[in-house]
Backbone atoms as SQL, in Angstrom:
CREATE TABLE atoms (id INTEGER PRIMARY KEY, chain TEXT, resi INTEGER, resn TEXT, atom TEXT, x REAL, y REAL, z REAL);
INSERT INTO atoms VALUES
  (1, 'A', 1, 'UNK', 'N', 89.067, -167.257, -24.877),
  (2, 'A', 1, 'UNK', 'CA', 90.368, -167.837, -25.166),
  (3, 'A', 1, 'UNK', 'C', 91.425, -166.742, -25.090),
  (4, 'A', 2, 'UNK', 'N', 92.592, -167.514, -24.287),
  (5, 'A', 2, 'UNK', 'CA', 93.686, -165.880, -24.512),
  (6, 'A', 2, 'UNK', 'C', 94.498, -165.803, -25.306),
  (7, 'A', 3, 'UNK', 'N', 95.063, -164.600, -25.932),
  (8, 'A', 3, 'UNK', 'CA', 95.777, -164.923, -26.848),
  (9, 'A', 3, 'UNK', 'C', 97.028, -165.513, -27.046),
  (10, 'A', 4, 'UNK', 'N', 98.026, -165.817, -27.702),
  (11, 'A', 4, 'UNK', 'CA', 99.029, -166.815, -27.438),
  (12, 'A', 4, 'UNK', 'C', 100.306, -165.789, -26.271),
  (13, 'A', 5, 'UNK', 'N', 100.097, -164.392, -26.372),
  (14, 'A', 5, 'UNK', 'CA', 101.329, -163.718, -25.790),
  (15, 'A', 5, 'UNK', 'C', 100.738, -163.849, -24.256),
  (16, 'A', 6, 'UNK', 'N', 99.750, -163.842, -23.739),
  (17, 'A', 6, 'UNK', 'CA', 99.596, -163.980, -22.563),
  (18, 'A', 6, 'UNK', 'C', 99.215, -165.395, -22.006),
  (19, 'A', 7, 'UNK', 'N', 99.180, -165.821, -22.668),
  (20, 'A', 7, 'UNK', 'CA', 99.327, -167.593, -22.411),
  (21, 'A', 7, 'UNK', 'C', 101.517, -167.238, -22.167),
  (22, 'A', 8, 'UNK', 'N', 102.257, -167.163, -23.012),
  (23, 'A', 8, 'UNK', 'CA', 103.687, -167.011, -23.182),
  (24, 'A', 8, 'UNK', 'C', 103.770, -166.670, -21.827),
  (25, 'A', 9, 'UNK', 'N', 103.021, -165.429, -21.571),
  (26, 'A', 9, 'UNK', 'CA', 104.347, -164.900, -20.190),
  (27, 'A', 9, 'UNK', 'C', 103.729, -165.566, -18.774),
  (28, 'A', 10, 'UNK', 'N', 102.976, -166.287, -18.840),
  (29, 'A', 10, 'UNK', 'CA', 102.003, -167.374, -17.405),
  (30, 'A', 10, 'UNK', 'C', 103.033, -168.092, -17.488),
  (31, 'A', 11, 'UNK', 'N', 104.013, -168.775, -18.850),
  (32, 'A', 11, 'UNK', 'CA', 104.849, -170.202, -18.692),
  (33, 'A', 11, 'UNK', 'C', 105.735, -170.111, -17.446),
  (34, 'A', 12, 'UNK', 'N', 105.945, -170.461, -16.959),
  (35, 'A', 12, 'UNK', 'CA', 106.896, -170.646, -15.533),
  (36, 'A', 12, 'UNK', 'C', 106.347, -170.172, -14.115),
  (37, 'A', 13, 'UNK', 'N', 105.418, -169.548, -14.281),
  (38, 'A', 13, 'UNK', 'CA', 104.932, -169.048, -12.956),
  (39, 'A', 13, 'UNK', 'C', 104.652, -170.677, -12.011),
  (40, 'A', 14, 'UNK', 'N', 103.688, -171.159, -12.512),
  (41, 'A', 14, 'UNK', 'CA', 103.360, -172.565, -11.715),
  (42, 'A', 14, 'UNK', 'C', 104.374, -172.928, -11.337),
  (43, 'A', 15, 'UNK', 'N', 106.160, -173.032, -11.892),
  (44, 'A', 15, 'UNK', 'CA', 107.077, -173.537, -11.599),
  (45, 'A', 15, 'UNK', 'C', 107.338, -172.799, -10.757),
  (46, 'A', 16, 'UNK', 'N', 107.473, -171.475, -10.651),
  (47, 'A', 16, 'UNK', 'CA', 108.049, -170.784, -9.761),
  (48, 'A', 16, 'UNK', 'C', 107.522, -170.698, -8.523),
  (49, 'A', 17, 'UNK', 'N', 106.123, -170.706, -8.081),
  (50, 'A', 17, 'UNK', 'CA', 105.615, -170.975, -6.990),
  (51, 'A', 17, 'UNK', 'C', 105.349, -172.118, -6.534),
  (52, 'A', 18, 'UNK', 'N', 105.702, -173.087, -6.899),
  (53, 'A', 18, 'UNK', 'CA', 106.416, -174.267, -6.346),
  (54, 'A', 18, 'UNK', 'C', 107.790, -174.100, -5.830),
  (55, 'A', 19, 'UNK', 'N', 108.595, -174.004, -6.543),
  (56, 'A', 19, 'UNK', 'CA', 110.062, -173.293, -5.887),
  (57, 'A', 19, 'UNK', 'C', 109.777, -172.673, -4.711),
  (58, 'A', 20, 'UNK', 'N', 109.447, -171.685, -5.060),
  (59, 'A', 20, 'UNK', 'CA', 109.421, -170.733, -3.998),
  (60, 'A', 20, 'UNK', 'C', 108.663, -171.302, -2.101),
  (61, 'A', 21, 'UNK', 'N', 107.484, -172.108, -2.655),
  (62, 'A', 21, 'UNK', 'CA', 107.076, -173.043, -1.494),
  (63, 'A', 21, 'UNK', 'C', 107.902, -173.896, -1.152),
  (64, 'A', 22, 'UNK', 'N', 108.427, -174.448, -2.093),
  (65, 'A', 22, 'UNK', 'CA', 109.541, -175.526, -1.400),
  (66, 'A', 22, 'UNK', 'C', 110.827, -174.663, -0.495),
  (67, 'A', 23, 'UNK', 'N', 111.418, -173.629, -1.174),
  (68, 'A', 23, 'UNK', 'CA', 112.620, -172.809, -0.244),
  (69, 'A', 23, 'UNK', 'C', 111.972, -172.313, 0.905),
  (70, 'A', 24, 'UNK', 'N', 110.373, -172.220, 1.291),
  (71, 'A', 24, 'UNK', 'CA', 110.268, -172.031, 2.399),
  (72, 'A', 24, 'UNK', 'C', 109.994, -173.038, 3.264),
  (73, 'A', 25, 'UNK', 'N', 109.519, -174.169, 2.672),
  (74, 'A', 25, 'UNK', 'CA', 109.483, -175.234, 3.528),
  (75, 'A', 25, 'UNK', 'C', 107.817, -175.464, 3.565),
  (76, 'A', 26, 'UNK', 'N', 106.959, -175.326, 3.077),
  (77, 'A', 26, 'UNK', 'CA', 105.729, -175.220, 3.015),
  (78, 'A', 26, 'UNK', 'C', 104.894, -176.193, 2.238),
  (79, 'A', 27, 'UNK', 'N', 103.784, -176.587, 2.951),
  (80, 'A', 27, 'UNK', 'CA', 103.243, -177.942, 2.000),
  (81, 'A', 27, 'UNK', 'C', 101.998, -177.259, 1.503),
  (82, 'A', 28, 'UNK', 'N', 101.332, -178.229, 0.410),
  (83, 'A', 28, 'UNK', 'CA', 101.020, -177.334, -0.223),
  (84, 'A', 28, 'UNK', 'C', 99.365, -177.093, 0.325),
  (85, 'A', 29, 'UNK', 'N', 99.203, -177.986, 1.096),
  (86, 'A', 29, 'UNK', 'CA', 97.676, -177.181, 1.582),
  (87, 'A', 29, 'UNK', 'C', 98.219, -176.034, 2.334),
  (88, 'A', 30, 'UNK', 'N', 99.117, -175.711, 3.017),
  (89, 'A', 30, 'UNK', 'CA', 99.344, -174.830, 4.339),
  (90, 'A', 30, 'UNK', 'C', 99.565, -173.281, 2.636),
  (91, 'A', 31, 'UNK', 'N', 99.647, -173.502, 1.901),
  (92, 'A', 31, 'UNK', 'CA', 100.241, -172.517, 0.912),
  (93, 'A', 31, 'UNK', 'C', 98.639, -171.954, 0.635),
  (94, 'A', 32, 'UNK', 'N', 98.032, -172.825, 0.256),
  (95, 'A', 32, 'UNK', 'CA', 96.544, -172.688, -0.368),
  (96, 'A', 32, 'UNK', 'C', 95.746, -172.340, 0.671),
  (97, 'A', 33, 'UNK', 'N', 95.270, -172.920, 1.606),
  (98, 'A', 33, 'UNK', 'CA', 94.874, -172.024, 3.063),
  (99, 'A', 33, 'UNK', 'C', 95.244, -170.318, 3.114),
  (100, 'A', 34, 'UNK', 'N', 96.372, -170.239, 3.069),
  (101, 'A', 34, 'UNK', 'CA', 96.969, -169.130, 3.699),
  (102, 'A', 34, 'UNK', 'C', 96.262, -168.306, 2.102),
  (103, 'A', 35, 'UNK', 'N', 96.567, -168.230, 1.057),
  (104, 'A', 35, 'UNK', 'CA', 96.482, -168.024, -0.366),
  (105, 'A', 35, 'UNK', 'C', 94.776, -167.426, -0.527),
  (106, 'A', 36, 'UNK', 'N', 94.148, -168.469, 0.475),
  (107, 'A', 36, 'UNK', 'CA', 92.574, -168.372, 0.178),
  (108, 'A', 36, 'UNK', 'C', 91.677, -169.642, -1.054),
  (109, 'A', 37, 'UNK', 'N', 92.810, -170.100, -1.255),
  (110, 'A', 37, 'UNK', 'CA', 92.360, -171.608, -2.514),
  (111, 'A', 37, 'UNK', 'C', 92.148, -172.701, -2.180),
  (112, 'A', 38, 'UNK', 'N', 91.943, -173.982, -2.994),
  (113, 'A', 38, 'UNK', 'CA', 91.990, -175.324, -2.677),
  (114, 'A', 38, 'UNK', 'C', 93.206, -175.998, -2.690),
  (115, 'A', 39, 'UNK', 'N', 93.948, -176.880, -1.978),
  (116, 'A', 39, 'UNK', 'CA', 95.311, -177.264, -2.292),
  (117, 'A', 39, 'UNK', 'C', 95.251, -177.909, -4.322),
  (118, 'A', 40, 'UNK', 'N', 94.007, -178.325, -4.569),
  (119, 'A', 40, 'UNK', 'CA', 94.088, -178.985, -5.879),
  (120, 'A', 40, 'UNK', 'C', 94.024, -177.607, -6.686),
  (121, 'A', 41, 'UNK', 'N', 93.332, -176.637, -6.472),
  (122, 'A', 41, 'UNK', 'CA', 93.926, -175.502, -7.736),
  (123, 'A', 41, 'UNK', 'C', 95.385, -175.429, -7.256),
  (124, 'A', 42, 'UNK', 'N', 96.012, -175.338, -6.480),
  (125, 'A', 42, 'UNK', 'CA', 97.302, -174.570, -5.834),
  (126, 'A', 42, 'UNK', 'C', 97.704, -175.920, -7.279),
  (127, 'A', 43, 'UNK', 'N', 97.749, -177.071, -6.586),
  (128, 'A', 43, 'UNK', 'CA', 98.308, -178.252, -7.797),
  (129, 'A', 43, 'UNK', 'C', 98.563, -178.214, -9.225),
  (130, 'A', 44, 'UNK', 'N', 96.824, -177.948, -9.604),
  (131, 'A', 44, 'UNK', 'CA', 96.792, -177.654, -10.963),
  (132, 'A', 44, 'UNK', 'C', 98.072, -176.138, -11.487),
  (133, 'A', 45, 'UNK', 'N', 97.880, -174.837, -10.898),
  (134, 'A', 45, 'UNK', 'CA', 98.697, -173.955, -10.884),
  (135, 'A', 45, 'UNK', 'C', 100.342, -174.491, -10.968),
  (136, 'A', 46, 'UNK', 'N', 100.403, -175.207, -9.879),
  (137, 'A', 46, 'UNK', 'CA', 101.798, -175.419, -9.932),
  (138, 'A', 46, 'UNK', 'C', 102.141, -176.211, -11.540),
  (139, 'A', 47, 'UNK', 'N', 101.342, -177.675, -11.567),
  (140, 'A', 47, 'UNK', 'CA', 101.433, -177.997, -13.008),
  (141, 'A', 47, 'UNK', 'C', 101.335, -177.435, -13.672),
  (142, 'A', 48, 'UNK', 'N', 100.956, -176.117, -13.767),
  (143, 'A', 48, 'UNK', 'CA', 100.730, -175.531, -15.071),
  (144, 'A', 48, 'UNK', 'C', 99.377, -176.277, -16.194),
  (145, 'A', 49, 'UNK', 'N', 98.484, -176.357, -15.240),
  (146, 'A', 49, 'UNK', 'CA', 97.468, -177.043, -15.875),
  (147, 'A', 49, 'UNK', 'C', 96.704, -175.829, -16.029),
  (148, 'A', 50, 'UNK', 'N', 96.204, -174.758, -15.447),
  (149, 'A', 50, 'UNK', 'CA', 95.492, -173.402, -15.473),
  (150, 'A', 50, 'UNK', 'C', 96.537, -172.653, -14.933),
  (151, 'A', 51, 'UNK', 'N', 95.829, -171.091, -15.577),
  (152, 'A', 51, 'UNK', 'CA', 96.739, -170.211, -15.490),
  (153, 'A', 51, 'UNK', 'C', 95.794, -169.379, -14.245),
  (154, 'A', 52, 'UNK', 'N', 96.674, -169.083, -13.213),
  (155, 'A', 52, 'UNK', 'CA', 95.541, -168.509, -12.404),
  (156, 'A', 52, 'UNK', 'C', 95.250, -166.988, -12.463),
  (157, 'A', 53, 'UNK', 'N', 94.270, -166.465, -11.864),
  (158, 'A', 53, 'UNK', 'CA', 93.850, -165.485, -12.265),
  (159, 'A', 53, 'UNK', 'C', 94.268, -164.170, -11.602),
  (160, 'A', 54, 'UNK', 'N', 94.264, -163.331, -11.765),
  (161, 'A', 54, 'UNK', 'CA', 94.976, -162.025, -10.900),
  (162, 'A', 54, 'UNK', 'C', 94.413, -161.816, -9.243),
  (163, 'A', 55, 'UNK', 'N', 93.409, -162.382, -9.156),
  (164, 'A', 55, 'UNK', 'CA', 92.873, -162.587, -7.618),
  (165, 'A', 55, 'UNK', 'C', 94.003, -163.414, -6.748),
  (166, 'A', 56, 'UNK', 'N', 94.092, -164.948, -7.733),
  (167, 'A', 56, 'UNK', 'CA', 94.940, -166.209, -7.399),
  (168, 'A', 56, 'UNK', 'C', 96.352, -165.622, -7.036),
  (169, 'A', 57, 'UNK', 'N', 97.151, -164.920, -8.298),
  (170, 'A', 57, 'UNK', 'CA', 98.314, -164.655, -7.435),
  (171, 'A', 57, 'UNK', 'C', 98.478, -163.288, -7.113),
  (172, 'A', 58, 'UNK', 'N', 97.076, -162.913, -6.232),
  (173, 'A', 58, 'UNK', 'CA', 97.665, -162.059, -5.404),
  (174, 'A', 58, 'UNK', 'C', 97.256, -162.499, -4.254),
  (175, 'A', 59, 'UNK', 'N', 97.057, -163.853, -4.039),
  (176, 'A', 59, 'UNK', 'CA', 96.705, -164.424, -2.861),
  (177, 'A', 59, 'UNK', 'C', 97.806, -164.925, -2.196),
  (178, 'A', 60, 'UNK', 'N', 98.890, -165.206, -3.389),
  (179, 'A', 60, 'UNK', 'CA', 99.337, -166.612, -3.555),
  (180, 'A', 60, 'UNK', 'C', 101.467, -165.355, -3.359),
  (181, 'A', 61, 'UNK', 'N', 100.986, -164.593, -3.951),
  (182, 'A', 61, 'UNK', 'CA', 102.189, -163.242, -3.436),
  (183, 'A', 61, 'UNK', 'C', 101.552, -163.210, -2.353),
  (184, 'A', 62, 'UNK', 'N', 101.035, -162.895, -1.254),
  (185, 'A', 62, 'UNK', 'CA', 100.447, -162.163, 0.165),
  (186, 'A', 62, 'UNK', 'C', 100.737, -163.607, 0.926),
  (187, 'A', 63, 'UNK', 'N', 100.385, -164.631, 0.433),
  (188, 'A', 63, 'UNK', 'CA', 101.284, -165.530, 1.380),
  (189, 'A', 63, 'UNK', 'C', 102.359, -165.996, 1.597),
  (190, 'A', 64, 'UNK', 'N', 103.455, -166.031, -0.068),
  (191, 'A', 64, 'UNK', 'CA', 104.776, -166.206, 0.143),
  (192, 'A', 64, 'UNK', 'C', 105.212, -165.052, 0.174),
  (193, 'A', 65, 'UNK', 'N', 104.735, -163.878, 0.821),
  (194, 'A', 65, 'UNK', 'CA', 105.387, -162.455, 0.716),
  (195, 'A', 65, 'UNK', 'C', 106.962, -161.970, -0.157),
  (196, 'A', 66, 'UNK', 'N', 105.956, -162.073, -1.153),
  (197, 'A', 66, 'UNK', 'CA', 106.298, -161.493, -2.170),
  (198, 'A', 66, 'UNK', 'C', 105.635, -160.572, -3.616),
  (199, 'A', 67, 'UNK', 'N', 106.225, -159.496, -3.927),
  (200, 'A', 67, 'UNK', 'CA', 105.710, -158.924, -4.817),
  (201, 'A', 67, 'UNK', 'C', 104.977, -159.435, -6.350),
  (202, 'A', 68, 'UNK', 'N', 104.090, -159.289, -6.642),
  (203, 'A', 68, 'UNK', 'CA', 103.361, -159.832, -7.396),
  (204, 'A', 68, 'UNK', 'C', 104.185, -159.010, -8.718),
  (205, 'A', 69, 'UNK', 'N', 104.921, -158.594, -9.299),
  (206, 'A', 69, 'UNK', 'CA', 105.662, -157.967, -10.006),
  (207, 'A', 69, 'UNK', 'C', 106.696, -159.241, -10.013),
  (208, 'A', 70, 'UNK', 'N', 107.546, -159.549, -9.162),
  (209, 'A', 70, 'UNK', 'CA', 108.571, -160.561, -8.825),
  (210, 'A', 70, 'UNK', 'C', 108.417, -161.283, -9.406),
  (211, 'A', 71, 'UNK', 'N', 106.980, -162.005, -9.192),
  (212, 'A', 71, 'UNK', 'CA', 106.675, -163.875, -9.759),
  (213, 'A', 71, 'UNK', 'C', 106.281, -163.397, -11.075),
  (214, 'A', 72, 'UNK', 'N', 105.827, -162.537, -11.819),
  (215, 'A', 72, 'UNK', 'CA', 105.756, -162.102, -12.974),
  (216, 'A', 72, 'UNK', 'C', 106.999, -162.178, -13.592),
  (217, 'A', 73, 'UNK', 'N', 107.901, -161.314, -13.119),
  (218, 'A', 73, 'UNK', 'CA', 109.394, -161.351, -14.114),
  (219, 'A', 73, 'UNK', 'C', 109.839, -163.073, -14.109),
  (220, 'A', 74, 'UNK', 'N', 109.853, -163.550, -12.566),
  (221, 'A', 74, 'UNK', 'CA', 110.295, -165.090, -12.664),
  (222, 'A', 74, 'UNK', 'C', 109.741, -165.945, -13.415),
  (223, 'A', 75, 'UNK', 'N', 108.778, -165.937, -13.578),
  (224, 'A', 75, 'UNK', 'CA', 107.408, -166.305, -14.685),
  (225, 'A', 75, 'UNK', 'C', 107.984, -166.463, -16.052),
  (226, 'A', 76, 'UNK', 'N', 108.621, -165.429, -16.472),
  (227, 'A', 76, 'UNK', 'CA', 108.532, -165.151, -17.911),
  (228, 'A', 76, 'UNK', 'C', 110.009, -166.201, -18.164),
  (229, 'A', 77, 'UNK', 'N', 110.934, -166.600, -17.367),
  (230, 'A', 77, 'UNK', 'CA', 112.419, -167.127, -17.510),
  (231, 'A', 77, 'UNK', 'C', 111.854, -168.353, -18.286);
């Protein structure tokens, strides 16, 4: 179980990489393909149903090229 501060700073990430797929125009299997995932984790992630794991978004930065630092700070808003 994690503790409640790192549960805290995951809140918005799922949102944000949704955003971020949508400003590029990207659906969401073509995101998860590229990522290395299933479009239904990419889903769950985006809902914010699981928090994904440091493998996940550095799959998931390497396909919307972007810094995995980035979606962290956006994460935390």
């Amino acid at each position: 179980m994690n503790p409640p501060a790192s549960n805290e700073r995951l809140l918005g990430i799922g949102r944000h990489i949704r955003n971020m797929r949508d400003e590029r125009g990207m659906k969401q299997n073509h995101l998860a393909q590229k990522a290395g995932i299933s479009r239904e984790e990419l889903s769950r992630i985006e809902r914010e149903r699981v928090s994904p794991t440091i493998r996940t978004l550095q799959g998931l930065c390497a396909a919307l090229d972007v810094p995995l630092r980035d979606l962290l700070e956006e994460g935390r808003d």
